[in-house]
Amino acid sequence: MTPTTLLRVAGSAARRLLGMAVTLLVTSFLVFSSLYLAPGDPASFLVKGRSASPQELLAIRQQYGFDDPFPVRYWHWLEGVLHGDLGRSYLFHQSVGEVLAARLPATLLLVGVAALLIAVLGVGAGIVGALRRGTRTGSAVLLLVTVGAAVPSFVAAIVLRSVFGVQLGWFPTIGNGTDLLDRLHHVALPAIALSVTFMALVTRVTRSSMLDELRREHVEVALSRGLPRRTVIRRHVLRNALGPIVTVGGLLVSGMLVSTAIVETAFGMSGIGSLLVQCVDQLDFQVVQAIVLLVVAVFVVVNTVVDLVHPLIDPRVRAAGGAR
Amino acid sequence: MPILEYEALEVALPGMARPILDGVSLSVAEGEAVALVGESGSGKSVTARAALGLLPAGARVGGQVRVGGAELIGADADTVRAVRTGKASMIFQDPRAGINPVRRVGDFLTEQLRLVGGRSKAEAEARVLELLGAVGLPDPPRHLRQYPHQMSGGMLQRVMIAGALTADPRLLLCDEPTTALDVTTQAEIMAILRRLQREKGLGLLLITHDLDLAAATCDRIYVMYAGRIVETGTAAELLAAPRHPYTAGLLGSSPPLHGELTRLVPIPGSPMSLAQSAPGCAFFDRCHFAQPGRCDQAAPPLAPLGAGMVACHRVDELANSAAQEIR
Ligand SMILES: Nc1ncnc2c1ncn2[C@@H]1O[C@H](COP(=O)(O)OP(=O)(O)O)[C@@H](O)[C@H]1O
Ligand code: SF4
Ligand SMILES: [Mg+2]
């Protein structure tokens, strides 16, 4: 690499990082202000059940800073976040960081397994759907895509749980599990429920991207040179079809994170999603803020990664970027 | 034995009553340069692709196509692969569409040798570097690492030619190899093709809509209209004395009938495929000499005339008047 190329790469990386920081800052502000404006007084919630005197309430309000003006509260919070302090959960009497850290592994496992299912089955079905277009198998893929896209994850969760969990008893219906195998056993049904809609989307994108690439003249040229069909599909069709698949895959990650709220709750799992539901319900704003910010951060990071990967998939993007 | 031989090739697309190719017979001898000329849509590409076993999906096919003696119609995969990897190669019209844009040029050039020919990467690259030199590219090692978008159309067509030669074919099928290029580059590419064809003694089937280019490059010419061969002969004959009204029209010269038009005239109307045309002579609607009641009844057969062959009901009358008129 020449020094100018290096400079250009460094420059564009710096621009991206700055963009990421600005996005996160704006989001944090929006999240903070929307929760600030939300109805309900967290202080009265904290003393729920008991009848609290006005003095007690005031003490709580001061302890948590509920009465400070908005900019002050935002600034305090932001300062904390920048130092790695996400605030305190008054529901769990723990730092928000600890609350999240305890639940993150379960959610990561869930999303990870679902992502694997999507990558293998979703992309695989898309490939089959494109190559077998016009046959029974091809139509079956299309039908599955239509059905899959129409099934909301809570319906999938309820059906899977009652059939394979309750009636057949093949899978546990509640909890996270203990050792790794047990955890995988517990996460299987939730992961399927979580992946159905997204899998349908990935299958559809893979199929149409493959069909676009199958029509290219260079594919016929490769065949005319005697390369086996499988080789041509792998090297010239699938390889070229990757762009849209990666883009959509990246967009899906944060959507899946949000959908864990439904799936984890339906399966009684303890994770970030069920935590979000619980804390929204109980007005534990600090935790809700942190989770929303986490989801946005994941979204921004994944999209940046997708942007960085694109030039590797298509060298023409690299050229266009260089010409800027 | 001819390196390429078509016998009454007929190709019909699914769902269409009439074929897009009808009774195409054509041959190319070892080391011979032959052109197949016709307007766009006449069926030239379908004809050429059939020589590599590439036919439209679901097509009904009749007749025979042999490359180096191997029959391709109804052939098994091994026979087809053998033809594609050592007997015949094709150079396509648009090199930018014909080379995968996301892979390096070196990948395109070496993949046939490595993945089918079983050569090592180093062997394949050595062979390819030599070929890149032979097609006149300035810096072969650098080109191997480039992507297609980093090269001009003319350079890419040279890459395409080198790629067609990696497997040492005996037959080169060139489907409008210069149509997508600018004029100066066209001449260079044709010069490279002719030189390589002569040096290596390749059979060449040049597909073009340009009769002058065909005559300048090739020994013999077949003229195709709407999926049928309408005239064939040596390049010199065809150029000097076209006998089919369509051939004359392609030359833009005075049609051969005495006393009629002598200015440069384009062929009126637009080309059509056989599937669209009426029964009888497919050129009927556009022909100056069309005789209703005769030309539109039955398709004229391709019949020997002099050293060549012509498919026209009125060829005798036309040839006689043309003979008096030779300038
Ligand atoms: N794969 C295909 N599917 C449908 N029609 C086709 C296909 N290939 C060729 N044709 C039709 O066959 C006719 C001849 O096409 P082609 O051989 O490409 O003509 P040319 O190369 O002489 O311009 C055209 O009418 C074209 O529309
Ligand atoms: S057969 Fe008739 S219509 Fe056809 S080319 Fe000859 S003169 Fe013209
Ligand atoms: Mg063509």
XYZ file of C-alpha atoms and ligand atoms in Angstrom:
687
model
C 0.000 0.000 0.000
C 1.249 3.433 -0.880
C 1.262 6.181 1.790
C -1.631 7.967 0.050
C -3.731 4.799 0.058
C -2.981 4.354 3.747
C -3.968 7.939 4.433
C -7.190 7.490 2.527
C -8.049 4.294 4.402
C -7.234 5.922 7.742
C -9.267 8.974 6.799
C -12.337 6.983 5.859
C -12.039 4.854 9.020
C -11.867 8.036 11.117
C -14.925 9.436 9.347
C -16.801 6.204 10.085
C -15.860 6.205 13.760
C -16.935 9.820 14.089
C -20.237 8.993 12.390
C -20.759 6.092 14.785
C -20.086 8.307 17.799
C -22.517 10.978 16.581
C -25.215 8.388 15.899
C -24.853 6.935 19.373
C -24.896 10.381 20.972
C -28.050 11.422 19.161
C -29.708 8.114 20.020
C -28.779 8.405 23.657
C -30.378 11.829 23.742
C -33.564 10.641 22.041
C -33.830 7.603 24.264
C -33.196 9.595 27.387
C -35.714 12.307 26.549
C -38.473 9.928 25.466
C -38.210 7.995 28.701
C -38.065 11.273 30.621
C -41.338 12.297 29.051
C -42.971 8.914 29.590
C -45.869 8.908 32.069
C -45.545 7.318 35.519
C -43.528 8.304 38.567
C -40.716 5.864 39.282
C -40.451 7.051 42.868
C -43.973 5.994 43.761
C -43.241 2.747 42.004
C -40.204 2.123 44.173
C -42.271 2.192 47.320
C -45.084 0.185 45.804
C -47.174 -1.802 48.246
C -46.113 0.271 51.153
C -47.727 3.578 51.895
C -44.914 6.109 51.851
C -44.911 9.480 53.499
C -44.180 12.535 51.316
C -40.831 12.807 53.101
C -39.881 9.280 52.156
C -40.855 9.912 48.546
C -38.822 13.095 48.476
C -35.802 11.267 49.890
C -36.058 8.666 47.156
C -36.512 11.292 44.491
C -33.391 13.071 45.691
C -31.379 9.879 45.994
C -32.086 8.971 42.369
C -32.028 12.579 41.178
C -35.567 12.448 39.768
C -36.134 16.142 40.458
C -33.061 17.560 38.737
C -33.756 19.519 35.516
C -33.609 17.488 32.305
C -30.235 18.698 30.924
C -28.569 18.070 34.271
C -29.932 14.541 34.454
C -28.925 13.843 30.871
C -25.443 15.194 31.479
C -24.985 13.121 34.637
C -26.125 10.044 32.882
C -23.998 10.649 29.800
C -20.939 11.306 31.953
C -21.540 8.039 33.724
C -21.994 6.116 30.471
C -18.754 7.503 29.115
C -17.007 6.200 32.235
C -18.651 2.828 31.815
C -21.255 3.489 34.485
C -24.724 2.875 33.101
C -26.473 3.867 36.330
C -28.262 1.848 38.987
C -31.286 -0.360 38.631
C -33.722 0.414 41.419
C -35.575 -2.783 40.622
C -32.577 -5.045 41.233
C -30.524 -2.811 43.546
C -27.491 -3.463 41.368
C -25.535 -1.447 38.872
C -27.107 -1.613 35.408
C -23.835 -3.052 34.109
C -24.099 -6.001 36.472
C -27.750 -6.550 35.631
C -26.977 -6.639 31.909
C -23.833 -8.736 32.274
C -25.778 -11.431 34.123
C -28.285 -11.762 31.294
C -26.192 -11.086 28.222
C -24.715 -14.605 27.756
C -28.152 -16.239 27.492
C -29.283 -13.712 24.884
C -26.038 -13.997 22.939
C -26.462 -17.765 22.826
C -30.059 -17.403 21.668
C -29.245 -14.867 18.961
C -26.107 -16.775 17.975
C -27.964 -20.060 17.487
C -30.753 -18.285 15.613
C -28.205 -16.520 13.393
C -26.542 -19.852 12.650
C -29.902 -21.364 11.708
C -30.601 -18.398 9.437
C -27.179 -18.522 7.824
C -27.294 -22.259 7.149
C -30.972 -22.990 6.524
C -32.053 -19.561 5.258
C -29.210 -19.140 2.784
C -29.347 -22.844 1.901
C -33.053 -22.707 1.143
C -32.510 -19.565 -0.935
C -29.843 -21.334 -3.002
C -32.056 -24.372 -3.523
C -35.017 -22.135 -4.362
C -33.004 -20.374 -7.064
C -31.381 -23.471 -8.569
C -34.632 -25.466 -8.521
C -36.796 -22.631 -9.721
C -39.870 -23.862 -11.579
C -39.749 -27.339 -10.014
C -41.718 -28.738 -7.075
C -38.799 -28.111 -4.722
C -38.548 -24.521 -5.915
C -42.245 -23.926 -5.332
C -42.000 -25.523 -1.892
C -39.260 -23.042 -0.961
C -41.421 -20.149 -2.139
C -44.371 -21.440 -0.127
C -42.216 -21.784 3.009
C -40.915 -18.251 2.521
C -44.432 -16.855 2.265
C -45.646 -18.759 5.307
C -42.488 -18.059 7.321
C -42.623 -14.334 6.634
C -46.238 -14.221 7.773
C -45.681 -15.962 11.121
C -44.919 -13.478 13.922
C -42.338 -14.726 16.399
C -44.813 -14.817 19.292
C -47.073 -17.171 17.311
C -44.097 -19.348 16.401
C -43.058 -19.337 20.056
C -46.483 -20.370 21.324
C -46.939 -23.111 18.725
C -43.432 -24.561 19.117
C -43.686 -24.473 22.875
C -47.044 -26.194 23.067
C -46.297 -28.841 20.414
C -42.634 -29.771 20.984
C -42.410 -28.606 24.570
C -45.677 -29.367 26.285
C -47.312 -32.102 24.198
C -44.340 -34.074 22.870
C -42.082 -33.120 25.749
C -38.965 -33.142 23.565
C -37.742 -29.786 24.770
C -37.891 -27.936 28.073
C -40.524 -25.202 28.135
C -39.024 -22.830 30.658
C -35.678 -21.539 31.897
C -32.123 -21.196 30.582
C -30.500 -24.526 31.437
C -27.282 -25.259 33.316
C -24.292 -26.698 31.430
C -23.674 -26.003 27.760
C -25.602 -29.005 26.415
C -28.546 -28.263 28.644
C -28.435 -24.626 27.587
C -28.487 -25.606 23.926
C -31.404 -27.905 24.644
C -33.249 -25.022 26.277
C -32.383 -22.552 23.553
C -33.395 -24.745 20.589
C -37.103 -23.910 20.434
C -36.652 -20.205 21.245
C -33.969 -19.948 18.565
C -36.263 -21.514 15.977
C -39.115 -19.220 17.008
C -36.793 -16.234 16.802
C -35.386 -17.173 13.399
C -38.533 -18.056 11.412
C -39.447 -14.581 10.128
C -35.858 -13.523 9.565
C -35.020 -16.803 7.890
C -37.845 -16.265 5.403
C -36.427 -12.835 4.598
C -32.894 -14.139 4.122
C -34.172 -16.997 1.949
C -36.057 -14.560 -0.240
C -33.081 -12.237 -0.641
C -30.690 -15.120 -1.302
C -33.015 -16.604 -3.891
C -33.545 -13.389 -5.823
C -29.890 -12.401 -5.634
C -28.889 -15.861 -6.907
C -31.419 -15.618 -9.741
C -29.998 -12.229 -10.749
C -26.488 -13.628 -10.815
C -27.450 -16.846 -12.605
C -28.551 -14.754 -15.581
C -25.183 -13.059 -16.004
C -23.304 -13.675 -19.188
C -20.073 -14.478 -17.364
C -21.843 -17.494 -15.886
C -22.513 -18.821 -19.368
C -18.940 -18.031 -20.343
C -17.669 -20.060 -17.379
C -19.907 -22.967 -18.381
C -18.745 -22.668 -21.989
C -15.196 -23.242 -20.737
C -16.140 -26.620 -19.362
C -16.157 -25.755 -15.659
C -18.507 -28.077 -13.768
C -21.868 -26.507 -12.929
C -21.265 -26.826 -9.168
C -17.986 -24.967 -9.478
C -19.590 -22.221 -11.528
C -22.428 -21.863 -9.016
C -19.973 -21.552 -6.138
C -17.348 -19.334 -7.742
C -19.446 -17.120 -9.977
C -23.044 -17.181 -8.784
C -23.038 -17.556 -5.002
C -19.878 -15.517 -4.619
C -21.389 -12.653 -6.621
C -24.763 -12.941 -4.857
C -23.228 -12.333 -1.412
C -23.608 -8.519 -1.330
C -27.371 -8.263 -0.712
C -27.285 -11.322 1.582
C -24.654 -9.750 3.836
C -26.450 -6.394 3.850
C -29.776 -7.911 4.870
C -28.073 -10.213 7.368
C -26.499 -7.179 9.028
C -29.793 -5.338 9.234
C -31.434 -8.365 10.834
C -29.103 -8.633 13.813
C -30.556 -5.722 15.767
C -34.071 -6.763 14.757
C -33.395 -10.165 16.285
C -32.105 -8.526 19.434
C -35.407 -6.666 19.765
C -37.435 -9.804 19.065
C -35.740 -11.615 21.954
C -38.113 -9.571 24.155
C -41.023 -11.642 22.867
C -39.301 -14.994 22.570
C -37.493 -14.932 25.908
C -40.657 -13.908 27.663
C -42.683 -16.648 25.962
C -40.144 -19.292 26.992
C -39.546 -17.903 30.473
C -35.880 -17.348 29.726
C -33.804 -14.848 31.609
C -32.031 -12.624 29.094
C -31.793 -9.082 27.798
C -35.141 -9.326 25.999
C -37.178 -10.499 28.957
C -35.291 -7.989 31.095
C -36.407 -5.195 28.781
C -40.054 -6.254 29.089
C -39.772 -6.454 32.842
C -38.082 -3.070 33.222
C -40.466 -1.274 30.881
C -43.293 -2.755 32.873
C -41.798 -1.636 36.170
C -40.468 1.731 34.953
C -36.814 0.881 35.631
C -35.655 3.604 33.246
C -31.929 3.225 33.762
C -32.033 -0.373 32.555
C -34.381 0.397 29.652
C -32.075 3.192 28.522
C -29.052 0.963 28.654
C -30.764 -1.813 26.648
C -32.059 0.523 23.963
C -28.621 2.075 23.700
C -27.103 -1.391 23.457
C -29.432 -2.336 20.609
C -28.618 0.864 18.730
C -24.912 0.351 19.347
C -25.140 -3.174 17.937
C -27.042 -1.829 14.929
C -24.442 0.845 14.255
C -21.477 -1.466 14.762
C -22.908 -4.256 12.596
C -23.712 -1.829 9.796
C -20.239 -0.368 9.959
C -18.816 -3.869 9.732
C -21.068 -4.595 6.736
C -19.839 -1.394 5.076
C -16.252 -2.417 5.696
C -16.859 -5.919 4.352
C -18.523 -4.759 1.127
C -15.336 -3.740 -0.685
C -14.029 -7.246 -0.009
C -17.117 -8.723 -1.643
C -17.147 -6.372 -4.614
C -13.887 -4.721 -5.700
C -15.857 -2.189 -7.748
C -17.069 -0.659 -4.462
C -13.432 -0.210 -3.480
C -12.783 1.660 -6.708
C -15.808 3.913 -6.248
C -14.732 4.628 -2.639
C -11.218 5.476 -3.805
C -12.506 7.889 -6.419
C -14.321 9.985 -3.840
C -12.693 -34.137 -41.606
C -14.159 -30.733 -40.787
C -13.442 -29.423 -37.296
C -17.013 -28.110 -37.098
C -20.013 -29.482 -38.913
C -23.707 -28.680 -38.621
C -26.204 -30.880 -40.412
C -29.770 -29.617 -40.670
C -29.711 -28.140 -37.171
C -33.162 -27.214 -35.990
C -33.862 -25.485 -32.680
C -37.342 -24.679 -31.386
C -38.066 -22.873 -28.162
C -40.592 -24.270 -25.723
C -44.106 -22.984 -26.338
C -43.346 -21.791 -29.854
C -44.728 -23.608 -32.864
C -42.031 -22.525 -35.325
C -38.308 -23.020 -34.790
C -35.711 -20.250 -34.410
C -33.205 -22.282 -36.438
C -34.355 -24.289 -39.436
C -32.153 -26.743 -41.319
C -28.855 -25.002 -40.671
C -25.991 -26.821 -42.387
C -22.519 -25.377 -42.178
C -18.981 -26.634 -41.974
C -15.573 -25.308 -41.038
C -12.470 -27.241 -42.086
C -9.334 -27.493 -39.925
C -7.519 -24.172 -40.129
C -10.276 -22.567 -42.188
C -11.829 -19.175 -41.417
C -15.564 -19.054 -42.020
C -18.042 -16.290 -41.314
C -21.701 -16.492 -40.395
C -23.335 -13.199 -41.302
C -26.791 -11.820 -40.626
C -28.725 -9.094 -38.918
C -29.392 -9.152 -35.211
C -31.960 -11.775 -34.210
C -31.317 -14.039 -37.179
C -30.049 -16.880 -34.991
C -26.274 -16.585 -35.266
C -25.587 -16.755 -31.555
C -27.884 -19.719 -31.026
C -26.058 -21.469 -33.876
C -22.609 -20.755 -32.453
C -23.547 -21.732 -28.909
C -24.879 -25.060 -30.114
C -21.279 -25.943 -31.023
C -20.457 -25.851 -27.295
C -23.601 -27.681 -26.265
C -25.132 -24.448 -24.964
C -28.763 -24.424 -26.038
C -31.702 -22.384 -24.743
C -33.306 -24.108 -21.751
C -36.013 -26.568 -22.758
C -35.346 -26.213 -26.492
C -36.357 -28.984 -28.893
C -33.377 -29.773 -31.059
C -33.024 -31.713 -34.281
C -30.140 -32.404 -36.651
C -26.493 -32.810 -35.820
C -23.613 -30.706 -34.591
C -20.147 -32.246 -34.583
C -16.966 -30.701 -33.234
C -13.835 -32.607 -34.125
C -16.025 -35.604 -34.896
C -17.809 -35.559 -31.520
C -21.591 -35.333 -31.778
C -22.997 -32.712 -29.419
C -26.737 -33.075 -29.866
C -27.919 -35.455 -27.162
C -24.331 -35.931 -25.942
C -23.508 -36.855 -22.333
C -21.817 -34.411 -19.971
C -18.348 -35.886 -20.490
C -18.485 -35.450 -24.257
C -19.686 -31.876 -23.877
C -16.936 -31.134 -21.359
C -14.302 -32.646 -23.641
C -15.431 -30.360 -26.459
C -15.415 -27.310 -24.177
C -11.993 -27.990 -22.705
C -9.765 -28.673 -25.640
C -11.666 -28.771 -28.906
C -13.581 -25.491 -29.088
C -13.717 -22.146 -27.290
C -15.908 -19.140 -27.701
C -15.135 -15.431 -27.594
C -18.200 -13.449 -26.643
C -19.365 -10.044 -27.754
C -19.037 -8.029 -24.568
C -15.955 -8.874 -22.524
C -17.148 -6.691 -19.666
C -20.243 -8.844 -19.281
C -18.350 -12.043 -20.001
C -15.746 -11.870 -17.227
C -16.765 -12.060 -13.574
C -16.329 -8.509 -12.224
C -15.608 -9.535 -8.630
C -12.718 -11.875 -9.381
C -9.251 -11.072 -10.569
C -8.385 -11.354 -14.230
C -5.819 -14.000 -13.271
C -8.624 -16.055 -11.740
C -10.605 -15.949 -14.953
C -7.598 -16.905 -17.026
C -6.320 -19.769 -14.905
C -9.500 -21.361 -13.610
C -10.062 -23.648 -16.575
C -6.490 -24.954 -16.423
C -6.559 -25.389 -12.651
C -10.074 -26.651 -12.056
C -10.594 -28.800 -15.137
C -7.100 -29.285 -16.548
C -5.654 -30.278 -13.180
C -2.630 -27.976 -13.498
C -1.022 -26.334 -10.505
C -1.433 -22.624 -9.967
C 2.155 -21.952 -10.999
C 1.852 -24.006 -14.198
C -1.427 -22.345 -15.092
C -0.004 -18.876 -14.501
C 3.078 -19.564 -16.588
C 0.884 -20.677 -19.482
C -1.436 -17.700 -19.107
C 1.406 -15.164 -18.933
C 2.650 -16.474 -22.234
C -0.806 -16.124 -23.805
C -1.252 -12.580 -22.444
C 1.967 -11.676 -24.220
C 0.697 -13.306 -27.407
C -2.458 -11.163 -27.429
C -0.354 -8.054 -27.048
C -0.997 -6.976 -23.472
C 1.806 -4.776 -22.151
C 2.328 -6.047 -18.597
C 1.071 -9.628 -18.139
C 2.091 -10.144 -14.471
C 0.288 -6.974 -13.454
C -2.843 -7.847 -15.445
C -3.163 -11.131 -13.553
C -3.703 -9.183 -10.329
C -6.086 -6.602 -11.818
C -9.851 -6.626 -11.660
C -11.860 -6.324 -14.889
C -13.029 -2.783 -14.075
C -9.401 -1.685 -14.044
C -8.953 -2.561 -17.730
C -10.339 -1.049 -20.922
C -12.786 -2.916 -23.168
C -10.083 -3.616 -25.740
C -7.713 -5.006 -23.098
C -10.493 -7.138 -21.667
C -11.291 -8.581 -25.080
C -7.630 -9.567 -25.342
C -7.985 -11.228 -21.955
C -11.054 -13.028 -23.284
C -9.079 -14.243 -26.302
C -6.229 -15.436 -24.093
C -8.810 -17.192 -21.908
C -10.261 -18.926 -24.947
C -6.832 -20.225 -25.903
C -5.736 -21.639 -22.542
C -7.071 -25.102 -23.318
C -5.447 -25.227 -26.779
C -8.659 -25.504 -28.784
C -8.735 -26.430 -32.468
C -11.787 -24.283 -33.133
C -12.473 -20.685 -32.173
C -16.048 -19.428 -32.194
C -16.142 -15.622 -32.189
C -19.580 -14.132 -31.566
C -19.388 -10.495 -32.698
C -15.998 -10.142 -30.998
C -15.611 -6.452 -31.849
C -19.166 -5.104 -31.741
C -18.828 -3.757 -28.200
C -15.511 -1.998 -28.927
C -14.537 1.329 -30.466
C -13.388 1.446 -34.081
C -9.606 1.506 -33.654
C -9.730 -1.277 -31.086
C -11.937 -3.310 -33.423
C -9.203 -3.395 -36.049
C -6.571 -4.410 -33.488
C -8.688 -7.230 -32.107
C -9.455 -8.560 -35.587
C -5.751 -8.438 -36.447
C -4.898 -10.430 -33.303
C -7.588 -13.001 -34.054
C -6.427 -13.483 -37.630
C -2.784 -13.751 -36.638
C -3.464 -16.305 -33.910
C -5.811 -18.252 -36.162
C -3.131 -18.561 -38.846
C -0.243 -19.209 -36.457
C -2.041 -21.966 -34.637
C -3.950 -23.271 -37.635
C -7.286 -22.866 -35.864
C -10.679 -23.355 -37.395
C -12.530 -20.063 -37.008
C -16.239 -19.346 -37.092
C -16.651 -15.582 -37.092
C -20.099 -14.312 -36.318
C -20.842 -10.781 -37.432
C -23.483 -8.559 -38.944
C -20.782 -6.878 -41.042
C -20.398 -8.545 -44.446
C -17.333 -6.477 -45.340
C -15.567 -7.481 -42.139
C -16.500 -11.100 -42.823
C -15.131 -10.916 -46.347
C -11.904 -9.290 -45.174
C -11.291 -11.953 -42.535
C -12.678 -15.202 -43.835
C -12.342 -17.627 -46.701
C -15.998 -18.572 -46.926
C -19.205 -16.925 -45.821
C -22.637 -18.152 -44.820
C -25.447 -15.619 -44.825
C -28.255 -16.289 -42.386
C -31.709 -14.785 -42.377
C -34.432 -15.628 -39.857
C -32.854 -18.891 -38.769
C -32.016 -20.211 -42.236
C -28.891 -20.099 -44.367
C -29.908 -18.117 -47.454
C -26.598 -17.955 -49.307
C -23.109 -19.344 -49.049
C -19.973 -19.023 -51.114
C -16.407 -17.815 -51.059
C -15.864 -14.379 -49.612
C -14.655 -12.998 -52.922
C -17.678 -14.272 -54.840
C -20.195 -13.101 -52.342
C -18.741 -9.636 -52.191
C -18.380 -9.256 -55.949
C -21.644 -10.855 -56.985
C -24.159 -11.397 -54.213
C -26.990 -13.511 -55.577
C -29.537 -13.513 -52.809
C -31.442 -10.213 -52.495
C -30.737 -10.252 -48.756
C -26.981 -10.575 -49.268
C -27.108 -7.716 -51.732
C -29.062 -5.695 -49.217
C -26.465 -6.387 -46.524
C -23.773 -5.061 -48.835
C -25.842 -1.951 -49.296
C -25.017 -2.264 -53.007
C -27.328 -2.164 -55.952
C -29.557 -5.190 -55.932
C -28.663 -7.582 -58.699
C -31.809 -7.237 -60.842
C -31.093 -5.328 -64.013
C -32.635 -1.930 -64.382
C -33.759 -1.519 -60.839
C -32.360 0.445 -57.906
C -28.679 1.288 -58.121
C -28.231 3.640 -55.199
C -26.981 2.565 -51.790
C -30.127 1.406 -50.025
C -30.703 -0.007 -46.598
C -32.886 -3.093 -46.437
C -36.387 -1.840 -45.766
C -38.266 -3.098 -42.732
C -36.665 -4.748 -39.755
C -35.177 -8.196 -39.322
C -37.365 -10.851 -37.863
C -36.876 -14.279 -36.467
C -38.278 -17.275 -38.255
C -40.836 -17.634 -35.500
C -42.385 -14.288 -36.478
C -42.222 -14.552 -40.237
C -44.905 -15.783 -42.608
C -44.688 -19.170 -44.357
C -42.744 -19.193 -47.579
C -39.608 -17.111 -47.961
C -38.936 -15.352 -44.652
C -37.509 -12.352 -46.546
C -40.771 -11.875 -48.483
C -41.961 -8.739 -46.665
C -38.682 -6.922 -47.211
C -37.656 -8.135 -50.639
C -37.658 -5.901 -53.748
C -38.212 -8.911 -55.920
C -40.848 -10.708 -53.924
C -43.452 -12.296 -56.170
C -46.779 -12.827 -54.406
C -48.254 -16.201 -55.171
C -44.794 -17.704 -55.590
C -42.366 -16.500 -52.919
C -44.916 -16.622 -50.087
C -46.079 -20.178 -50.797
C -43.124 -22.367 -49.849
C -39.709 -21.693 -48.390
C -37.070 -21.701 -51.141
C -34.580 -24.570 -50.672
C -30.853 -23.859 -50.424
C -29.743 -25.043 -53.843
C -26.282 -25.210 -55.444
C -25.558 -22.405 -57.846
C -22.107 -22.093 -59.330
C -19.563 -22.674 -56.572
C -21.953 -21.639 -53.805
C -25.553 -22.140 -52.742
C -28.553 -19.813 -52.707
C -32.070 -20.081 -51.317
C -34.288 -17.902 -53.527
C -37.123 -18.827 -55.879
C -36.106 -16.203 -58.399
C -32.353 -16.707 -58.249
C -32.067 -17.811 -61.876
C -33.714 -14.675 -63.235
C -31.742 -12.491 -60.845
C -28.416 -14.169 -61.561
C -28.881 -13.810 -65.293
C -29.556 -10.134 -65.068
C -26.778 -9.668 -62.552
C -24.327 -11.465 -64.818
C -24.957 -8.951 -67.577
C -24.428 -6.177 -65.116
C -21.119 -7.076 -63.448
C -19.150 -3.914 -63.133
N -32.573 -18.334 -24.575
C -33.489 -17.820 -25.407
N -34.774 -17.727 -25.037
C -35.709 -17.195 -25.863
N -35.444 -16.751 -27.084
C -34.184 -16.820 -27.523
C -33.148 -17.355 -26.715
N -31.993 -17.284 -27.410
C -32.326 -16.737 -28.603
N -33.626 -16.467 -28.683
C -34.332 -15.912 -29.847
O -33.830 -16.562 -30.985
C -33.629 -15.651 -32.041
C -32.193 -15.690 -32.518
O -31.373 -15.164 -31.518
P -29.783 -14.991 -31.652
O -29.171 -16.277 -32.040
O -29.301 -14.386 -30.395
O -29.650 -13.952 -32.844
P -28.338 -13.187 -33.315
O -27.167 -13.695 -32.548
O -28.231 -13.492 -34.778
O -28.589 -11.753 -33.093
C -34.054 -14.297 -31.539
O -35.353 -14.032 -31.993
C -34.043 -14.448 -30.049
O -35.029 -13.635 -29.470
S -37.656 -16.076 -52.737
Fe -38.747 -14.280 -53.461
S -39.015 -13.068 -51.627
Fe -37.498 -14.583 -51.140
S -35.593 -13.580 -51.557
Fe -36.104 -14.664 -53.418
S -37.229 -13.159 -54.596
Fe -37.154 -12.348 -52.533
Mg -25.943 -12.549 -31.252
